[in-house]
Coordinates of N, CA and C in Angstrom, one line a residue:
M1 N -70.0 -127.8 36.2 CA -69.7 -126.4 36.5 C -69.8 -125.6 35.2
A2 N -70.4 -124.4 35.2 CA -70.5 -123.5 34.1 C -69.1 -123.0 33.7
T3 N -68.9 -122.8 32.4 CA -67.7 -122.2 31.9 C -67.8 -120.7 31.7
N4 N -66.7 -120.0 31.9 CA -66.8 -118.6 31.7 C -67.0 -118.1 30.3
K5 N -67.9 -117.1 30.1 CA -68.1 -116.6 28.7 C -67.0 -115.6 28.4
T6 N -66.4 -115.0 29.4 CA -65.5 -113.9 29.1 C -64.1 -114.4 29.3
N7 N -63.4 -114.8 28.3 CA -62.1 -115.2 28.3 C -61.2 -114.4 27.4
E8 N -59.9 -114.4 27.6 CA -59.0 -113.6 26.7 C -59.0 -114.3 25.4
T9 N -59.1 -113.4 24.3 CA -59.1 -113.9 23.0 C -57.8 -113.4 22.2
Q10 N -57.7 -113.8 21.0 CA -56.6 -113.3 20.1 C -57.0 -112.2 19.2
V11 N -58.2 -111.7 19.3 CA -58.7 -110.7 18.4 C -57.9 -109.4 18.7
S12 N -57.6 -108.7 17.6 CA -56.9 -107.4 17.7 C -57.8 -106.4 18.3
V13 N -57.2 -105.7 19.3 CA -58.0 -104.6 20.0 C -58.2 -103.5 19.0
T14 N -57.2 -103.1 18.2 CA -57.4 -102.0 17.3 C -58.4 -102.4 16.2
E15 N -58.4 -103.6 15.7 CA -59.4 -104.0 14.7 C -60.8 -104.0 15.3
F16 N -60.9 -104.4 16.6 CA -62.2 -104.4 17.2 C -62.7 -103.0 17.3
I17 N -61.9 -102.1 17.8 CA -62.4 -100.7 17.9 C -62.8 -100.1 16.5
H18 N -62.0 -100.3 15.5 CA -62.4 -99.8 14.2 C -63.6 -100.5 13.6
S19 N -63.9 -101.7 13.9 CA -65.1 -102.4 13.4 C -66.3 -102.2 14.2
F20 N -66.2 -102.1 15.5 CA -67.3 -102.1 16.5 C -67.8 -100.7 16.8
V21 N -66.9 -99.7 16.9 CA -67.2 -98.4 17.4 C -67.5 -97.5 16.2
D22 N -68.7 -96.9 16.1 CA -69.0 -96.2 14.9 C -69.0 -94.7 15.1
N23 N -68.6 -94.2 16.3 CA -68.7 -92.8 16.7 C -67.2 -92.4 16.8
D24 N -66.8 -91.3 16.1 CA -65.4 -90.8 16.2 C -65.0 -90.4 17.6
Q25 N -65.8 -89.8 18.4 CA -65.5 -89.4 19.7 C -65.2 -90.6 20.6
K26 N -66.1 -91.6 20.4 CA -65.9 -92.9 21.2 C -64.7 -93.6 20.8
K27 N -64.3 -93.6 19.5 CA -63.1 -94.2 19.0 C -61.9 -93.5 19.7
S28 N -61.9 -92.2 19.6 CA -60.8 -91.4 20.2 C -60.7 -91.7 21.7
D29 N -61.8 -91.7 22.4 CA -61.8 -92.0 23.9 C -61.4 -93.4 24.1
S30 N -61.7 -94.3 23.3 CA -61.3 -95.7 23.4 C -59.8 -95.8 23.4
F31 N -59.2 -95.2 22.4 CA -57.7 -95.3 22.2 C -57.0 -94.5 23.4
E32 N -57.6 -93.5 23.9 CA -57.1 -92.8 25.1 C -57.1 -93.7 26.3
L33 N -58.3 -94.3 26.5 CA -58.4 -95.3 27.6 C -57.4 -96.4 27.6
I34 N -57.1 -96.9 26.4 CA -56.1 -97.9 26.2 C -54.8 -97.4 26.6
K35 N -54.4 -96.2 26.1 CA -53.1 -95.7 26.5 C -53.0 -95.5 28.0
L36 N -54.0 -94.9 28.6 CA -54.0 -94.7 30.1 C -53.9 -96.0 30.9
M37 N -54.8 -96.9 30.6 CA -54.9 -98.1 31.3 C -53.6 -99.0 31.2
Q38 N -53.0 -99.0 30.0 CA -51.7 -99.6 29.8 C -50.7 -99.0 30.7
E39 N -50.6 -97.7 30.7 CA -49.7 -97.0 31.6 C -49.9 -97.3 33.1
W40 N -51.1 -97.3 33.5 CA -51.5 -97.5 34.9 C -51.3 -98.9 35.4
S41 N -51.6 -99.9 34.5 CA -51.5 -101.3 34.8 C -50.2 -101.9 34.5
G42 N -49.5 -101.4 33.5 CA -48.2 -102.0 33.1 C -48.5 -103.2 32.1
F43 N -49.7 -103.4 31.7 CA -50.1 -104.5 30.8 C -50.7 -104.0 29.5
E44 N -50.4 -104.8 28.4 CA -50.9 -104.5 27.1 C -52.4 -104.8 27.1
A45 N -53.1 -104.1 26.2 CA -54.6 -104.3 26.0 C -54.8 -105.6 25.3
K46 N -55.8 -106.4 25.8 CA -56.2 -107.7 25.2 C -57.7 -107.7 25.1
M47 N -58.2 -108.4 24.1 CA -59.7 -108.6 24.1 C -60.1 -109.7 25.0
W48 N -61.2 -109.5 25.8 CA -61.8 -110.5 26.7 C -63.2 -110.6 26.2
G49 N -63.5 -111.8 25.7 CA -64.8 -112.0 25.1 C -65.0 -111.1 23.9
P50 N -66.2 -110.9 23.4 CA -66.3 -110.2 22.2 C -66.2 -108.7 22.3
T51 N -66.4 -108.1 23.5 CA -66.4 -106.6 23.5 C -65.7 -106.0 24.7
I52 N -65.0 -106.7 25.5 CA -64.3 -106.1 26.7 C -62.8 -106.0 26.3
I53 N -62.2 -104.8 26.6 CA -60.8 -104.6 26.4 C -60.2 -104.6 27.8
G54 N -59.3 -105.6 28.1 CA -58.8 -105.8 29.4 C -57.3 -105.7 29.5
F55 N -56.8 -105.5 30.7 CA -55.4 -105.2 31.0 C -55.0 -106.1 32.2
G56 N -54.0 -107.0 32.0 CA -53.6 -107.9 33.0 C -54.6 -109.0 33.3
R57 N -54.4 -109.8 34.3 CA -55.4 -110.8 34.6 C -55.3 -111.2 36.1
Y58 N -56.3 -111.7 36.6 CA -56.3 -112.2 38.0 C -57.2 -113.5 38.0
H59 N -56.9 -114.3 39.0 CA -57.7 -115.5 39.2 C -58.6 -115.4 40.4
Y60 N -59.9 -115.6 40.2 CA -60.9 -115.6 41.3 C -61.4 -116.9 41.6
K61 N -61.9 -117.1 42.9 CA -62.5 -118.3 43.3 C -63.6 -118.0 44.3
Y62 N -64.8 -118.3 44.0 CA -65.9 -118.0 44.9 C -66.2 -119.1 45.9
A63 N -66.9 -118.8 47.0 CA -67.2 -119.9 48.0 C -68.0 -121.0 47.3
S64 N -68.7 -120.7 46.3 CA -69.5 -121.8 45.6 C -68.6 -122.8 44.8
G65 N -67.3 -122.4 44.7 CA -66.4 -123.3 43.9 C -66.2 -122.8 42.5
H66 N -67.1 -121.8 42.0 CA -66.9 -121.3 40.7 C -65.6 -120.4 40.7
E67 N -64.8 -120.6 39.7 CA -63.5 -119.9 39.6 C -63.2 -119.6 38.1
G68 N -62.3 -118.7 37.9 CA -61.9 -118.3 36.6 C -60.9 -117.2 36.6
D69 N -60.7 -116.6 35.4 CA -59.8 -115.5 35.2 C -60.5 -114.3 34.7
A70 N -60.1 -113.1 35.0 CA -60.7 -111.9 34.5 C -59.6 -110.8 34.4
P71 N -59.9 -109.8 33.6 CA -58.9 -108.7 33.5 C -58.8 -107.9 34.8
M72 N -57.7 -107.4 35.2 CA -57.5 -106.6 36.3 C -58.3 -105.2 36.1
L73 N -58.1 -104.7 35.0 CA -58.8 -103.4 34.6 C -59.4 -103.7 33.2
G74 N -60.5 -103.0 32.9 CA -61.1 -103.1 31.6 C -62.1 -102.1 31.3
F75 N -62.5 -102.1 30.0 CA -63.6 -101.3 29.6 C -64.2 -101.9 28.3
S76 N -65.5 -101.4 28.1 CA -66.1 -101.8 26.8 C -66.8 -100.6 26.2
P77 N -66.5 -100.3 25.0 CA -67.1 -99.1 24.3 C -68.5 -99.5 23.8
R78 N -69.4 -99.7 24.6 CA -70.8 -100.1 24.2 C -71.4 -98.9 23.4
K79 N -72.5 -99.2 22.7 CA -73.2 -98.3 21.9 C -73.6 -97.0 22.7
A80 N -74.3 -97.2 23.8 CA -74.8 -96.0 24.5 C -73.8 -95.3 25.4
E81 N -72.9 -96.1 26.0 CA -71.9 -95.6 26.9 C -70.8 -96.5 27.1
F82 N -69.7 -96.1 27.8 CA -68.6 -96.9 28.1 C -69.0 -97.7 29.4
S83 N -68.6 -98.9 29.5 CA -68.6 -99.7 30.7 C -67.2 -99.8 31.2
L84 N -66.9 -99.2 32.4 CA -65.6 -99.3 33.0 C -65.6 -100.3 34.1
Y85 N -64.6 -101.2 34.0 CA -64.4 -102.3 35.0 C -63.2 -101.9 35.8
V86 N -63.3 -101.0 36.7 CA -62.1 -100.5 37.4 C -62.3 -100.2 38.9
Y87 N -63.4 -100.5 39.4 CA -63.7 -100.1 40.8 C -63.7 -101.3 41.8
S88 N -62.9 -101.1 42.9 CA -63.0 -102.1 43.9 C -63.7 -101.5 45.1
P89 N -64.5 -102.4 45.8 CA -65.3 -101.9 46.9 C -64.6 -101.7 48.2
R90 N -63.6 -101.0 48.2 CA -62.9 -100.7 49.5 C -63.4 -99.5 50.2
E91 N -63.6 -99.6 51.5 CA -64.1 -98.5 52.3 C -63.3 -97.2 52.1
D92 N -62.0 -97.4 52.0 CA -61.1 -96.2 51.9 C -61.1 -95.5 50.5
N93 N -61.9 -96.1 49.5 CA -61.9 -95.4 48.2 C -63.3 -95.0 47.7
K94 N -64.3 -95.3 48.6 CA -65.7 -94.9 48.2 C -65.8 -93.4 47.9
H95 N -65.1 -92.6 48.6 CA -65.1 -91.2 48.4 C -64.7 -90.7 47.0
L96 N -63.9 -91.6 46.3 CA -63.5 -91.2 45.0 C -64.6 -90.9 44.0
L97 N -65.7 -91.6 44.2 CA -66.8 -91.4 43.3 C -67.4 -90.0 43.5
D98 N -67.2 -89.4 44.7 CA -67.8 -88.0 44.9 C -67.2 -87.0 43.9
N99 N -66.0 -87.2 43.5 CA -65.3 -86.2 42.6 C -65.1 -86.8 41.2
F100 N -65.7 -87.9 40.8 CA -65.4 -88.5 39.6 C -66.0 -87.8 38.4
G101 N -67.2 -87.2 38.5 CA -67.9 -86.6 37.4 C -69.2 -87.2 37.1
K102 N -69.6 -87.2 35.8 CA -70.9 -87.7 35.4 C -70.8 -89.2 35.1
F103 N -71.5 -90.0 35.9 CA -71.5 -91.5 35.7 C -72.7 -92.1 36.3
K104 N -72.9 -93.4 36.0 CA -73.9 -94.2 36.6 C -73.2 -95.4 37.2
M105 N -73.6 -95.9 38.3 CA -73.0 -97.1 38.9 C -73.8 -98.3 38.6
G106 N -73.2 -99.4 38.1 CA -73.8 -100.6 37.9 C -73.4 -101.6 39.0
K107 N -73.8 -102.8 38.9 CA -73.4 -103.8 39.9 C -71.9 -104.1 39.8
A108 N -71.4 -104.2 38.6 CA -70.0 -104.6 38.5 C -69.2 -103.6 37.6
C109 N -69.8 -102.4 37.3 CA -69.1 -101.5 36.5 C -69.6 -100.1 36.7
I110 N -68.9 -99.1 36.1 CA -69.2 -97.7 36.1 C -69.5 -97.4 34.6
Y111 N -70.6 -96.7 34.4 CA -71.0 -96.2 33.1 C -70.8 -94.8 32.9
I112 N -70.1 -94.4 31.8 CA -69.8 -93.0 31.4 C -70.2 -92.8 29.9
K113 N -70.5 -91.6 29.6 CA -70.8 -91.3 28.1 C -69.5 -91.0 27.4
K114 N -68.6 -90.2 28.0 CA -67.3 -89.8 27.4 C -66.3 -89.4 28.4
L115 N -65.0 -89.5 28.0 CA -64.0 -89.2 29.0 C -64.1 -87.7 29.5
A116 N -64.5 -86.8 28.7 CA -64.6 -85.4 29.1 C -65.6 -85.2 30.3
D117 N -66.4 -86.2 30.5 CA -67.4 -86.1 31.7 C -66.8 -86.5 33.0
I118 N -65.6 -87.0 33.0 CA -65.0 -87.5 34.3 C -63.6 -86.9 34.5
D119 N -63.2 -87.0 35.8 CA -61.9 -86.6 36.2 C -60.9 -87.8 36.0
L120 N -59.9 -87.6 35.1 CA -59.0 -88.7 34.8 C -58.1 -89.0 35.9
A121 N -57.8 -88.0 36.8 CA -56.9 -88.3 37.9 C -57.7 -89.2 38.9
V122 N -59.0 -89.0 39.0 CA -59.8 -89.9 39.9 C -59.8 -91.3 39.3
L123 N -60.0 -91.4 38.0 CA -60.0 -92.7 37.3 C -58.7 -93.4 37.5
E124 N -57.6 -92.7 37.4 CA -56.3 -93.3 37.7 C -56.2 -93.9 39.1
K125 N -56.7 -93.1 40.1 CA -56.6 -93.5 41.5 C -57.5 -94.8 41.7
M126 N -58.7 -94.8 41.0 CA -59.5 -96.0 41.1 C -58.9 -97.2 40.5
C127 N -58.2 -97.0 39.4 CA -57.5 -98.1 38.7 C -56.4 -98.7 39.5
R128 N -55.6 -97.8 40.1 CA -54.5 -98.2 40.9 C -55.0 -98.9 42.2
D129 N -56.0 -98.4 42.8 CA -56.6 -99.0 44.0 C -57.2 -100.4 43.6
S130 N -57.8 -100.5 42.5 CA -58.3 -101.8 42.1 C -57.2 -102.9 41.9
I131 N -56.1 -102.5 41.3 CA -55.0 -103.4 41.2 C -54.5 -103.8 42.6
A132 N -54.3 -102.8 43.5 CA -53.9 -103.1 44.8 C -54.8 -104.1 45.5
Y133 N -56.1 -103.8 45.4 CA -57.2 -104.7 46.0 C -57.0 -106.1 45.4
L134 N -56.9 -106.3 44.1 CA -56.8 -107.6 43.5 C -55.5 -108.3 43.9
E135 N -54.4 -107.5 44.0 CA -53.1 -108.1 44.5 C -53.3 -108.7 45.9
E136 N -54.0 -108.0 46.7 CA -54.2 -108.4 48.1 C -55.1 -109.6 48.3
H137 N -56.1 -109.7 47.4 CA -57.2 -110.7 47.6 C -57.2 -111.8 46.6
H138 N -56.4 -111.8 45.5 CA -56.5 -112.8 44.5 C -55.1 -113.1 44.0
E139 N -55.0 -114.2 43.3 CA -53.8 -114.6 42.5 C -53.9 -113.7 41.3
C140 N -52.8 -112.9 41.1 CA -52.9 -112.1 39.9 C -51.5 -111.8 39.3
A141 N -51.6 -111.4 38.0 CA -50.4 -111.1 37.3 C -49.8 -109.7 37.7
C142 N -50.4 -109.1 38.7 CA -49.9 -107.8 39.1 C -48.7 -108.0 40.1
R143 N -48.5 -109.2 40.5 CA -47.4 -109.5 41.4 C -46.2 -109.6 40.5
K144 N -45.2 -108.8 40.7 CA -44.0 -108.8 39.9 C -42.8 -109.4 40.6

């Protein structure tokens, strides 16, 4: 069975941002996302793999037998844009994307250029809905 490439590491989130992000606006947005996601999730930021900043964790297991751990919420300040790992595919929250702002949807993430392009209240709702979805469908650290 394949091993997961994206695991929690001991790398400092702050050091990662200062060494990886070369744009001042992206650095500022990264620290703002950390502050917000920590508040919304109740978990400290941790590095997952070389470039994902994650909050909390959950355990998944697919029908194929593949299983592992992943952050409940996360983002990566990639060169071109941010990758946000915050969206759960629930029927009752698909409408949130209508008022989210400027973004592109990927298979497993949402891409944005900067925080000023999106509605942070909608981002908060998506993050809280994702945590609720994970709590309902997976073993996760969100259960207190």
